[in-house]
PDB file of C-alpha atoms and ligand atoms in Angstrom:
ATOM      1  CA  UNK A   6     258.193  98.318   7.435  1.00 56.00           C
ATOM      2  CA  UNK A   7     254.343  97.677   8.081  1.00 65.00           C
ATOM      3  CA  UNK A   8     253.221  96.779  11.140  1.00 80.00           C
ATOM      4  CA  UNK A   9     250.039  94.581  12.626  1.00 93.00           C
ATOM      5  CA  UNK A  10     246.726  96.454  12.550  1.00 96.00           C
ATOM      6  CA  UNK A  11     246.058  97.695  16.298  1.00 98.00           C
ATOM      7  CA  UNK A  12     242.693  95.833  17.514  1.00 97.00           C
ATOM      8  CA  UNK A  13     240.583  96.647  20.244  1.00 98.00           C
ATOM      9  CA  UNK A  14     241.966  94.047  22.460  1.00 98.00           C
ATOM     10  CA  UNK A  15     245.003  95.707  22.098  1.00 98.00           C
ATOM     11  CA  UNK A  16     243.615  99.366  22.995  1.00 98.00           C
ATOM     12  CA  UNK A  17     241.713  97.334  26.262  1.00 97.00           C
ATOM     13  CA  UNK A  18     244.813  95.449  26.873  1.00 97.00           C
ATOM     14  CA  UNK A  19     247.077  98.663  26.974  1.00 98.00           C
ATOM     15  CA  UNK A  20     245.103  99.512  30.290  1.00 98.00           C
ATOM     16  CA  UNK A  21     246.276  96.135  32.141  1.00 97.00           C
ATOM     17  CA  UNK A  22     249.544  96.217  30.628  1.00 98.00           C
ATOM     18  CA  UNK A  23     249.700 100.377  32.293  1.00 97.00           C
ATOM     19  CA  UNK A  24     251.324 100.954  28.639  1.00 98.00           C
ATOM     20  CA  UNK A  25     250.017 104.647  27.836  1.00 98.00           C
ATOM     21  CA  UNK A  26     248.242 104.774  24.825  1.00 98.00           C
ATOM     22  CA  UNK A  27     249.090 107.383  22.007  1.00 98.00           C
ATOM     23  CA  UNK A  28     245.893 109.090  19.826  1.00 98.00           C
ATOM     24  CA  UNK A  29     246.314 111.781  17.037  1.00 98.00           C
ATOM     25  CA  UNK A  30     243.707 113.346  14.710  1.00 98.00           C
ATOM     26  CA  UNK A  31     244.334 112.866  11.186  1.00 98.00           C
ATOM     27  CA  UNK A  32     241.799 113.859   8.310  1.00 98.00           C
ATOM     28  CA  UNK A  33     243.591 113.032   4.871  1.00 98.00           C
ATOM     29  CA  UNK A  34     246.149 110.657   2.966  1.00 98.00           C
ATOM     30  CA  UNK A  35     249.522 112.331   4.158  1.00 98.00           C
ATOM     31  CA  UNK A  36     248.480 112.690   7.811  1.00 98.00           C
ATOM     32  CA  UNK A  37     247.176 108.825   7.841  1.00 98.00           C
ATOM     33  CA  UNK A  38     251.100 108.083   6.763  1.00 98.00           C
ATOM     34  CA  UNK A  39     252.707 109.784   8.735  1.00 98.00           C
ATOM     35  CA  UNK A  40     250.728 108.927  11.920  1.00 98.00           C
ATOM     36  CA  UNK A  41     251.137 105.446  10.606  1.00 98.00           C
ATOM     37  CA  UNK A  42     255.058 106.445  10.241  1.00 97.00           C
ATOM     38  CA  UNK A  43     254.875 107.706  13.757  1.00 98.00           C
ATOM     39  CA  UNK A  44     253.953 104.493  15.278  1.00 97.00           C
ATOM     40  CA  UNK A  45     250.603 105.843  17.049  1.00 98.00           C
ATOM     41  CA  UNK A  46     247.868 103.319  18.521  1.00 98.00           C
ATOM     42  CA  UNK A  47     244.807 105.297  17.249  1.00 98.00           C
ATOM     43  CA  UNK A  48     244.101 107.526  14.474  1.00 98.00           C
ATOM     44  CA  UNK A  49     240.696 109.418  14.902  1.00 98.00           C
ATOM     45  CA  UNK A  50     238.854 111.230  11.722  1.00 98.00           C
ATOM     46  CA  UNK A  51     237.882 114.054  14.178  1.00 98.00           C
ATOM     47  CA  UNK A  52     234.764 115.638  13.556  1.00 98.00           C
ATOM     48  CA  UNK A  53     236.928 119.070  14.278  1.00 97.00           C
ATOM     49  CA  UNK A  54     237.866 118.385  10.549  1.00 97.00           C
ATOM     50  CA  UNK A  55     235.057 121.026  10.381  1.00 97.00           C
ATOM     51  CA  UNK A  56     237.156 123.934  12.063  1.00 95.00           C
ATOM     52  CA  UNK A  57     240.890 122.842  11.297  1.00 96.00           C
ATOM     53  CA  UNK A  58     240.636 121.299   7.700  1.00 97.00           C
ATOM     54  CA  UNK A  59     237.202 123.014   6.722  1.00 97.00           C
ATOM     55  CA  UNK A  60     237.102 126.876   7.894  1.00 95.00           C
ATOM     56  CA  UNK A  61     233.839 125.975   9.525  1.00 95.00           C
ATOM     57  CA  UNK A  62     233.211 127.977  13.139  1.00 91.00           C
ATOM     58  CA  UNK A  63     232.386 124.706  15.160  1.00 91.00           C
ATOM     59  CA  UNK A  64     231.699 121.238  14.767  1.00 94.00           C
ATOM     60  CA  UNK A  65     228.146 121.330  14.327  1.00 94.00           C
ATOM     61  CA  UNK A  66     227.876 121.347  10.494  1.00 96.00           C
ATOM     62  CA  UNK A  67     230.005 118.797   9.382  1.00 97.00           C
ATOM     63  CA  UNK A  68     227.992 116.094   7.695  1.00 98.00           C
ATOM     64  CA  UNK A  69     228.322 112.176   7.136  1.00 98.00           C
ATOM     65  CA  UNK A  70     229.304 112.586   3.763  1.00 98.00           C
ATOM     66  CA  UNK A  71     232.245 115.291   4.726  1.00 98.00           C
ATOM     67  CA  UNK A  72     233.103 112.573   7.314  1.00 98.00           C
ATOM     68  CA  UNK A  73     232.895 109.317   4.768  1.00 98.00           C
ATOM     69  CA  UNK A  74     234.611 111.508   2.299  1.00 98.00           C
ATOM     70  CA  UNK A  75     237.788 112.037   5.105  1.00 98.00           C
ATOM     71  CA  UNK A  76     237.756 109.036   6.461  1.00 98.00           C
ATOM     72  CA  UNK A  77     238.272 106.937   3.292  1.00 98.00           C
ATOM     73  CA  UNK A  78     241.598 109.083   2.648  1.00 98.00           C
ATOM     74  CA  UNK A  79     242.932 108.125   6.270  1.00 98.00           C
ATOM     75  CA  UNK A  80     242.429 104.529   5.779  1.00 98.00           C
ATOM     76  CA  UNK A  81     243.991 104.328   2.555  1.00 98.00           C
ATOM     77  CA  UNK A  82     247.059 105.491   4.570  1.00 97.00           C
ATOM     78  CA  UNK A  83     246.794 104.481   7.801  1.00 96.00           C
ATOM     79  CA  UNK A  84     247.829 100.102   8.013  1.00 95.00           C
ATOM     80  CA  UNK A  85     248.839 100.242  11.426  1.00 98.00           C
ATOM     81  CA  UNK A  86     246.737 102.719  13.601  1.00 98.00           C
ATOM     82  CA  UNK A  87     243.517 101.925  14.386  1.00 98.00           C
ATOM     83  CA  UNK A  88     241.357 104.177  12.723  1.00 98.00           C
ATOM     84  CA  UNK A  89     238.301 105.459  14.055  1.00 98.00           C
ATOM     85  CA  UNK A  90     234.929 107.647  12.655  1.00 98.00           C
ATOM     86  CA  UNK A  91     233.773 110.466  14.568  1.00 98.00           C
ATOM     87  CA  UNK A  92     229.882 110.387  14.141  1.00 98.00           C
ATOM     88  CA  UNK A  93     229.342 114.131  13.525  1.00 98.00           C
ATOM     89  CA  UNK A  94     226.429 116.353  15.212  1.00 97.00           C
ATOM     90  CA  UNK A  95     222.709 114.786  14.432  1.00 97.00           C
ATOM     91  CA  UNK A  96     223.982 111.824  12.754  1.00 98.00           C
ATOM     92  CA  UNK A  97     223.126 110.000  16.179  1.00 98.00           C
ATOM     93  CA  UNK A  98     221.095 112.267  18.125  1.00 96.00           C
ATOM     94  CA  UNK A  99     217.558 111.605  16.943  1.00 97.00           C
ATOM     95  CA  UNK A 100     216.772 107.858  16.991  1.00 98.00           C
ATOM     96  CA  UNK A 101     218.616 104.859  17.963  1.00 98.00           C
ATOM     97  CA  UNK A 102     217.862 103.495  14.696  1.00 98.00           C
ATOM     98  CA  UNK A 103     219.381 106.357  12.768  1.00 98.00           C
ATOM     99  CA  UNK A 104     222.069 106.189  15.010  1.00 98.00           C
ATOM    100  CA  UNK A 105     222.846 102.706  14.010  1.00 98.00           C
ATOM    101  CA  UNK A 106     222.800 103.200  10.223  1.00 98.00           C
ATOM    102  CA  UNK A 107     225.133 106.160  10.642  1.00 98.00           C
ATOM    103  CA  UNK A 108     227.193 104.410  12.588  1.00 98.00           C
ATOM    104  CA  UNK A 109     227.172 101.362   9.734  1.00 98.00           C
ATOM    105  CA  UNK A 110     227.573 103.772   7.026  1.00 98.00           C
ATOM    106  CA  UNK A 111     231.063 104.923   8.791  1.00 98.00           C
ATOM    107  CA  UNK A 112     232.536 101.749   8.797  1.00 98.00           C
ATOM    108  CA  UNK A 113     230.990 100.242   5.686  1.00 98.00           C
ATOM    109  CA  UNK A 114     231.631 103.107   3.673  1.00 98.00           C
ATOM    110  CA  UNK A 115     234.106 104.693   5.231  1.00 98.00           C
ATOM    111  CA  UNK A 116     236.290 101.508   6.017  1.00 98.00           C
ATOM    112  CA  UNK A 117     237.093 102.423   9.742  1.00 98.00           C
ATOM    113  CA  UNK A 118     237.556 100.188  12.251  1.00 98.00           C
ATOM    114  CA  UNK A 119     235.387 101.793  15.289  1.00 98.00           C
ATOM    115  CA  UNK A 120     233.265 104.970  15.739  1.00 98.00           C
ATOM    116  CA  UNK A 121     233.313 107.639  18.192  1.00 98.00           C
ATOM    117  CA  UNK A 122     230.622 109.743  19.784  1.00 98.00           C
ATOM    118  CA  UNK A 123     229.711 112.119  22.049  1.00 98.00           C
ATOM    119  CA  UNK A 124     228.147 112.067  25.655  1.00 97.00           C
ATOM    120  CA  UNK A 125     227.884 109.708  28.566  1.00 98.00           C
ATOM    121  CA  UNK A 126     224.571 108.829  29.927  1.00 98.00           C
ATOM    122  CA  UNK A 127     222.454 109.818  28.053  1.00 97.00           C
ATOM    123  CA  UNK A 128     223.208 108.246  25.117  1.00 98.00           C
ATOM    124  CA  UNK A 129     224.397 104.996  26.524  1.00 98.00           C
ATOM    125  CA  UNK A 130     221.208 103.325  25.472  1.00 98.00           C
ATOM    126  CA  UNK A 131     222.622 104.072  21.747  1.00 98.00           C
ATOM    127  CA  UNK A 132     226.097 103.139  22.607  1.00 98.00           C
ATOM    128  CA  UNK A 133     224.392  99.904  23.558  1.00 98.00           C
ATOM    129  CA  UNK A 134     222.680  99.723  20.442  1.00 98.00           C
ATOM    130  CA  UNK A 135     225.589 100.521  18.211  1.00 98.00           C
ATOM    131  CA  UNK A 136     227.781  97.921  19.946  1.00 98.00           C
ATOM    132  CA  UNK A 137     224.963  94.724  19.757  1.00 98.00           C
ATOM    133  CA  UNK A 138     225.255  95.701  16.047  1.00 98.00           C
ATOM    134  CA  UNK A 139     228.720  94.438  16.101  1.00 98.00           C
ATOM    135  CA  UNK A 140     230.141  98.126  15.824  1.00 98.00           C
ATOM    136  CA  UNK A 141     232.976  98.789  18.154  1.00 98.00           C
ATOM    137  CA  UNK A 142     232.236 102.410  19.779  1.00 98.00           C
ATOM    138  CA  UNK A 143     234.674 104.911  21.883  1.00 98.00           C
ATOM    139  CA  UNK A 144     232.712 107.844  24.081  1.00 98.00           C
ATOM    140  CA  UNK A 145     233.622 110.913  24.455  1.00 98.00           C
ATOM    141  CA  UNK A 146     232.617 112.765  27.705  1.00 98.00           C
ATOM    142  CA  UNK A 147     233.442 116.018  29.775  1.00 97.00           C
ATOM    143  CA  UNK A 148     233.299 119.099  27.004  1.00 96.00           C
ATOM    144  CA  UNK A 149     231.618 117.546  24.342  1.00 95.00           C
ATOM    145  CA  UNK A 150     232.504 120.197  21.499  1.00 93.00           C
ATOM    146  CA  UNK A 151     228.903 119.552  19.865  1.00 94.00           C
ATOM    147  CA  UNK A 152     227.015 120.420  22.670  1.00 90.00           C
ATOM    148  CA  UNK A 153     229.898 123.165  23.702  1.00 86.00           C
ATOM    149  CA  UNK A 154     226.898 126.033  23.523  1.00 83.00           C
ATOM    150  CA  UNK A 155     224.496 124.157  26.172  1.00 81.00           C
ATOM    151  CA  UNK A 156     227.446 123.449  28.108  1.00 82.00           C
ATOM    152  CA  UNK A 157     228.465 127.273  28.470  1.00 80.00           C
ATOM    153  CA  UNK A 158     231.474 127.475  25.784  1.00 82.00           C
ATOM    154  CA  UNK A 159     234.055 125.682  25.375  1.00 88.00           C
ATOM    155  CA  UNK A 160     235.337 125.709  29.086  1.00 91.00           C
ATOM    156  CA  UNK A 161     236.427 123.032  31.786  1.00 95.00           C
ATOM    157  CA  UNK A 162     234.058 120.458  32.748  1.00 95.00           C
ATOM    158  CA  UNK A 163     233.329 119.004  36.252  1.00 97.00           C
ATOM    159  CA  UNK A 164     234.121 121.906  38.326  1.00 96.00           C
ATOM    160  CA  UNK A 165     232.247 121.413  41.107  1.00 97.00           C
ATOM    161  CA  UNK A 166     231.724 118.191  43.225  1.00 98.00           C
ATOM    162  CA  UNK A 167     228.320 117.161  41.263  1.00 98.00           C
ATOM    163  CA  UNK A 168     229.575 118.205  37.904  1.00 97.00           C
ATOM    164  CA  UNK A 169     232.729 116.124  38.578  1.00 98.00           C
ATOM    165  CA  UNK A 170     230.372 113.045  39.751  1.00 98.00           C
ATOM    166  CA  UNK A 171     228.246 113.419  36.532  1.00 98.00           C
ATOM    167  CA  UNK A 172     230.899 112.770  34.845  1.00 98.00           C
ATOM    168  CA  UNK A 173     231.788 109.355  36.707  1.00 98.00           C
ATOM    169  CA  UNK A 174     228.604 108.706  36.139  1.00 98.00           C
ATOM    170  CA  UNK A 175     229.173 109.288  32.304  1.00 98.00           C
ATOM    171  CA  UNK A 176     232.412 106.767  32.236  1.00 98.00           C
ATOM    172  CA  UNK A 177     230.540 104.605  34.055  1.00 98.00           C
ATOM    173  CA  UNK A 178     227.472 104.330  32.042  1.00 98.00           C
ATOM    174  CA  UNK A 179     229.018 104.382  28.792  1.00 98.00           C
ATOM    175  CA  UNK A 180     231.216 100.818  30.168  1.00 98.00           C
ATOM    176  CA  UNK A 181     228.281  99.197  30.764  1.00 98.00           C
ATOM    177  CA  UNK A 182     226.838 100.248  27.783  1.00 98.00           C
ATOM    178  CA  UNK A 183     230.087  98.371  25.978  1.00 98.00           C
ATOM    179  CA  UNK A 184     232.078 101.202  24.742  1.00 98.00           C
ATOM    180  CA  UNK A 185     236.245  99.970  24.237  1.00 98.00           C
ATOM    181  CA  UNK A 186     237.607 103.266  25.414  1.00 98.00           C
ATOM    182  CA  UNK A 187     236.225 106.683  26.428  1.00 98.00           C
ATOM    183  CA  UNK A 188     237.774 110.776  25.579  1.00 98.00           C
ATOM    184  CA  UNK A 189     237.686 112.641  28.496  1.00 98.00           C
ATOM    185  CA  UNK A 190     237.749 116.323  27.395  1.00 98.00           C
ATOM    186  CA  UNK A 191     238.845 119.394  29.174  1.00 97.00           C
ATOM    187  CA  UNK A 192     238.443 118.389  32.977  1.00 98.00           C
ATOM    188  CA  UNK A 193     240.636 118.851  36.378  1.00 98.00           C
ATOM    189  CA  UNK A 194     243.441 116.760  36.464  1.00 98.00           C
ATOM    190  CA  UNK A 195     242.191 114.856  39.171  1.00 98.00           C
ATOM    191  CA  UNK A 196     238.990 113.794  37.809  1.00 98.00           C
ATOM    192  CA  UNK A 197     240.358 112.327  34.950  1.00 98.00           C
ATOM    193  CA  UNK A 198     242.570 110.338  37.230  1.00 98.00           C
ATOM    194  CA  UNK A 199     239.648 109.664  39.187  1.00 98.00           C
ATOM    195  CA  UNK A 200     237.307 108.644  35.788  1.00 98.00           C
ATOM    196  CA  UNK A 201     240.136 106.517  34.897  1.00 98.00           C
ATOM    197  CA  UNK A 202     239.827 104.827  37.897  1.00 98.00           C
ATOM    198  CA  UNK A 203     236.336 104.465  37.963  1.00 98.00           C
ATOM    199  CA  UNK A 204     236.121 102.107  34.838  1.00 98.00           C
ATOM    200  CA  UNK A 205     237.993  98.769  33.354  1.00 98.00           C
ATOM    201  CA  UNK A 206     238.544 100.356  29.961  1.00 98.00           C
ATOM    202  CA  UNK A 207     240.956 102.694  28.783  1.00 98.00           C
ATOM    203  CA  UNK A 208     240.176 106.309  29.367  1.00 98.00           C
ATOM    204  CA  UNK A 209     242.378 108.956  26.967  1.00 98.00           C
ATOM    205  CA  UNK A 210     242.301 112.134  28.155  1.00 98.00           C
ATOM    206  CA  UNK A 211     242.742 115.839  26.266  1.00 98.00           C
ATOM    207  CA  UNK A 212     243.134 118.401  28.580  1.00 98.00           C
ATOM    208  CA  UNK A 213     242.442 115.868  31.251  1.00 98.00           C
ATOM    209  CA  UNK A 214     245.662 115.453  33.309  1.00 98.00           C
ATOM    210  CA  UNK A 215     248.270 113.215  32.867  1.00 98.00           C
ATOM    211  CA  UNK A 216     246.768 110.083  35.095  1.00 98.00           C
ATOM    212  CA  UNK A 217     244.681 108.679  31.999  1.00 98.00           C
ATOM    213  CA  UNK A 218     245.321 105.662  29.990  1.00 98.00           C
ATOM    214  CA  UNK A 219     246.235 107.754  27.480  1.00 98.00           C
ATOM    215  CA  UNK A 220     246.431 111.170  25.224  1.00 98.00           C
ATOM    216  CA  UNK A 221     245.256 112.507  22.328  1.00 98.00           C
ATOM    217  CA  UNK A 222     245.503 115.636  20.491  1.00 98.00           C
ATOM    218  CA  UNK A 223     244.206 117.372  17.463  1.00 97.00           C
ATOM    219  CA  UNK A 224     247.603 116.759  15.094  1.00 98.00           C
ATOM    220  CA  UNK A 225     246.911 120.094  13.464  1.00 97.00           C
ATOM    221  CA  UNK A 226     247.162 122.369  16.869  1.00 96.00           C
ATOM    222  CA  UNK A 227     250.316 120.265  17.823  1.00 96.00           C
ATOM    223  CA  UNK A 228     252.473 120.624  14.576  1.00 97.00           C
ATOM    224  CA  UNK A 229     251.411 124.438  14.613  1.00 96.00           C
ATOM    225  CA  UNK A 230     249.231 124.374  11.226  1.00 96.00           C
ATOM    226  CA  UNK A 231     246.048 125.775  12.835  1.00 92.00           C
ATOM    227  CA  UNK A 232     246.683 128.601  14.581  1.00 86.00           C
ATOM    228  CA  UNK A 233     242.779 130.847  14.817  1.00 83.00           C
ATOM    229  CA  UNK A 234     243.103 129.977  18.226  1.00 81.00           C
ATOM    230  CA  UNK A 235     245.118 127.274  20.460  1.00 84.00           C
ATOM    231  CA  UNK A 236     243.401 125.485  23.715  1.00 90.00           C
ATOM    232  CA  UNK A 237     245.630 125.640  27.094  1.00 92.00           C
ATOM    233  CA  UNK A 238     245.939 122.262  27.044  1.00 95.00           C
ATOM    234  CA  UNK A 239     247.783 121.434  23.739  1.00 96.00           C
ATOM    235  CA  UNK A 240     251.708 121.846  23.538  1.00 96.00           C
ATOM    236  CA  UNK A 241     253.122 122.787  20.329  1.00 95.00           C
ATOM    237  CA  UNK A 242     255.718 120.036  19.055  1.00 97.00           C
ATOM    238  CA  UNK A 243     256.607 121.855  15.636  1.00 97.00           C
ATOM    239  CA  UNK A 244     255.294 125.205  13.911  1.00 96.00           C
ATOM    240  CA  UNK A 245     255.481 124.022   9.734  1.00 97.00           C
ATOM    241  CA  UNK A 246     252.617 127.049   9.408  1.00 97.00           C
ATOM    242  CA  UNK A 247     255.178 129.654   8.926  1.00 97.00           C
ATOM    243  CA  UNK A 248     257.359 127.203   6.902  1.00 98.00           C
ATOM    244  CA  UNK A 249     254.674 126.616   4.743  1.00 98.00           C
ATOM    245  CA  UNK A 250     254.114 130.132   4.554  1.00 98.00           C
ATOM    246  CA  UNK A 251     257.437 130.792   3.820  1.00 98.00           C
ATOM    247  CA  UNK A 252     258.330 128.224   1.211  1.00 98.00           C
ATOM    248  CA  UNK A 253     255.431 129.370  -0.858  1.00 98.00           C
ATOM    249  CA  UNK A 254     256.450 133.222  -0.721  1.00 98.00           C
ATOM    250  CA  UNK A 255     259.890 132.339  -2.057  1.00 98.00           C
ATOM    251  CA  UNK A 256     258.515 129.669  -4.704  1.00 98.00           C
ATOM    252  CA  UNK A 257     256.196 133.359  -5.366  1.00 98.00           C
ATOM    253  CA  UNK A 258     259.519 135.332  -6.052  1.00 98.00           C
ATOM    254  CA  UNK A 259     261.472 132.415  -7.893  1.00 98.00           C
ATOM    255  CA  UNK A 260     258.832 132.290 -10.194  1.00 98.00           C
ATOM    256  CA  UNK A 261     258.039 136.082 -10.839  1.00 98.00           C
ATOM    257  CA  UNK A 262     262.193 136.722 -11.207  1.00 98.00           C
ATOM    258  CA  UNK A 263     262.146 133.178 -13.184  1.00 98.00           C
ATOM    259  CA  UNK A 264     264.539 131.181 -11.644  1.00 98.00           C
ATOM    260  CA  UNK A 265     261.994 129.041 -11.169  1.00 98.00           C
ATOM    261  CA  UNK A 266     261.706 126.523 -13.284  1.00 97.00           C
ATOM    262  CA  UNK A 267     265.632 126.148 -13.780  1.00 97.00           C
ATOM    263  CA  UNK A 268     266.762 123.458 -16.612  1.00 96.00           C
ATOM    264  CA  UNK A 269     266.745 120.724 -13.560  1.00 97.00           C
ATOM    265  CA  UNK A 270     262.561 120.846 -13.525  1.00 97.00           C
ATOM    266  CA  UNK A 271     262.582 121.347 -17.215  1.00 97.00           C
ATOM    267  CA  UNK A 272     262.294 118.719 -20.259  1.00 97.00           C
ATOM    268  CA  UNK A 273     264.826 118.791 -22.778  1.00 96.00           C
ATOM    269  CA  UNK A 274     264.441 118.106 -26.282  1.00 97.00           C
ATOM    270  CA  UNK A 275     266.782 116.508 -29.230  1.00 97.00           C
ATOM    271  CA  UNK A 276     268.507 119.233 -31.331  1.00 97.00           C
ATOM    272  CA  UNK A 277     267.485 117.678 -34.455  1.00 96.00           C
ATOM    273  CA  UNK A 278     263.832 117.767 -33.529  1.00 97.00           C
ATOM    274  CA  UNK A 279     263.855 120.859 -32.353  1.00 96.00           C
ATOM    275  CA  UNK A 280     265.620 121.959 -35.706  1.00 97.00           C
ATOM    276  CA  UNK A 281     263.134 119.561 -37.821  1.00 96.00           C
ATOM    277  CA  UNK A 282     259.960 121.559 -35.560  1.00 96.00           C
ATOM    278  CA  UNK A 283     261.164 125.302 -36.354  1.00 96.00           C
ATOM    279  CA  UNK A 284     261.820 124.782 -40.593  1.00 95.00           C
ATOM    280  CA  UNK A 285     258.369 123.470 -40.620  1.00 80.00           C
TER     281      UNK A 285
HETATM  282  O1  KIV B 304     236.967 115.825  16.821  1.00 63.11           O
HETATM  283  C1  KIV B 304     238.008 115.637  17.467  1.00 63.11           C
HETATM  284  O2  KIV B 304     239.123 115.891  16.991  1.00 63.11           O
HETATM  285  C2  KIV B 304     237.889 115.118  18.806  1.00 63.11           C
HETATM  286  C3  KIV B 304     239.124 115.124  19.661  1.00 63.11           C
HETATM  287  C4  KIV B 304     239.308 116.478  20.213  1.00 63.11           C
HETATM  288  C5  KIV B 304     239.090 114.090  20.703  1.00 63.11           C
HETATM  289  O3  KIV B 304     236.848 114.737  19.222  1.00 63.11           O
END
């Protein structure tokens, strides 16, 4: 059964309403189903696509086109969700006018409803930009997995009092600049409470406590698909990796012992043609 399109009054509304809101990553056709299937709010073309879909060390090389190309895919599959762009590294960072092409070329292209991108401040000015535009834009502050190097790794954020108040600052700065809803990565619990506090719109945390407006997580750390290395703050719901694995290996033996294909996954042919096809 489809369901109505999710629309940003319903992501700001879910705040008001204290109804938690649900986010997954999803980077191709099947995943866009089945997070449609699942019922989730959002759907967001992560630009971790790079690491978990691509074999790429970080982030920072995934390009618009690898991000128009994924997006596409998830919107042909996801009706319900809301579906949203991640602008990757440098697609934003060097003018506001750049920023604001990109951030067409996402939706226009790509067909999403909203892009996402990251840090608070200093880059509400864009945020601002991309939003006049007519662009509907989520933040993303606290570790900011482009930036993870200048921030020291990809560790906690907001340790100490002034960190933590930076980052108030961030949620605060990025709802005037417009923005619909804001990640809050990788924090104390308590400041994500506290950020979520701070601001009117919905704040979804990841690794940020459970006194946000919401969650999301990368879908391929929580099934158990990706598994070079899994952050503290993701729980495992299913591990298909060693399923997958394993159905392969024994479609590898069926088919060196050849029981594989059997006459069910076979075409059959008429006698007679078969008779006419060997006497010529
Ligand atoms: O790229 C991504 O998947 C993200 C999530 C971790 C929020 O930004």
């Amino acid at each position: 059964m489809s369901r109505r399109k999710t629309t940003i009054l319903d992501i700001k509304n879910a705040k008001t309403e204290n109804r938690k809101l649900v986010m997954v990553t999803a980077y191709d056709y099947p995943f866009g189903l089945m997070a449609d299937e699942a019922g989730v709010d959002i759907a967001l073309v992560g630009d971790s696509l790079g690491m978990v879909v691509m074999g790429l060390e970080s982030t920072v090389e995934v390009t618009m086109e690898d991000m128009i190309h994924h997006i596409k895919a998830v919107v042909r599959g996801c009706k319900g969700p809301m579906v949203i762009g991640d602008m990757p590294f440098m697609s934003y960072n060097i003018s506001i006018e750049q920023a604001v092409t990109n951030a067409g070329r996402l939706i226009k292209e790509g067909g999403c409803d909203a892009v996402k991108l990251e840090g608070g401040v200093d880059f509400a000015d864009t945020v601002g930009r991309i939003v006049r535009a007519g662009i509907p834009v989520q933040g993303h502050i606290g570790l900011t997995p482009q930036t993870a190097t200048s921030l020291g790794g990809f560790k906690m954020q907001g340790k100490d009092a002034d960190a933590a108040r930076a980052i108030i600052e961030d949620a605060k700065a990025l709802e005037a600049a417009g923005v619909f809803s804001i990640i809050i990565e990788a924090v104390p619990a308590p400041l994500g409470k506290l950020a979520a506090e701070s601001v009117s719109v919905p704040v979804i945390g990841i690794g940020a406590g459970p006194d946000v407006d919401g969650q999301v997580l990368v879908t391929h750390d929580m099934v158990g698909l990706f598994d070079r290395f899994t952050p503290k703050f993701v729980k495992q719901y299913a591990k298909i990796r060693p399923t997958i694995i394993e159905a392969i290996r024994a479609y590898g033996e069926d088919v060196k012992s050849g029981t594989f294909p059997a006459a069910e996954h076979s075409f059959s042919m008429p006698e007679e043609t078969l008779a006419i096809l060997k006497a010529r």
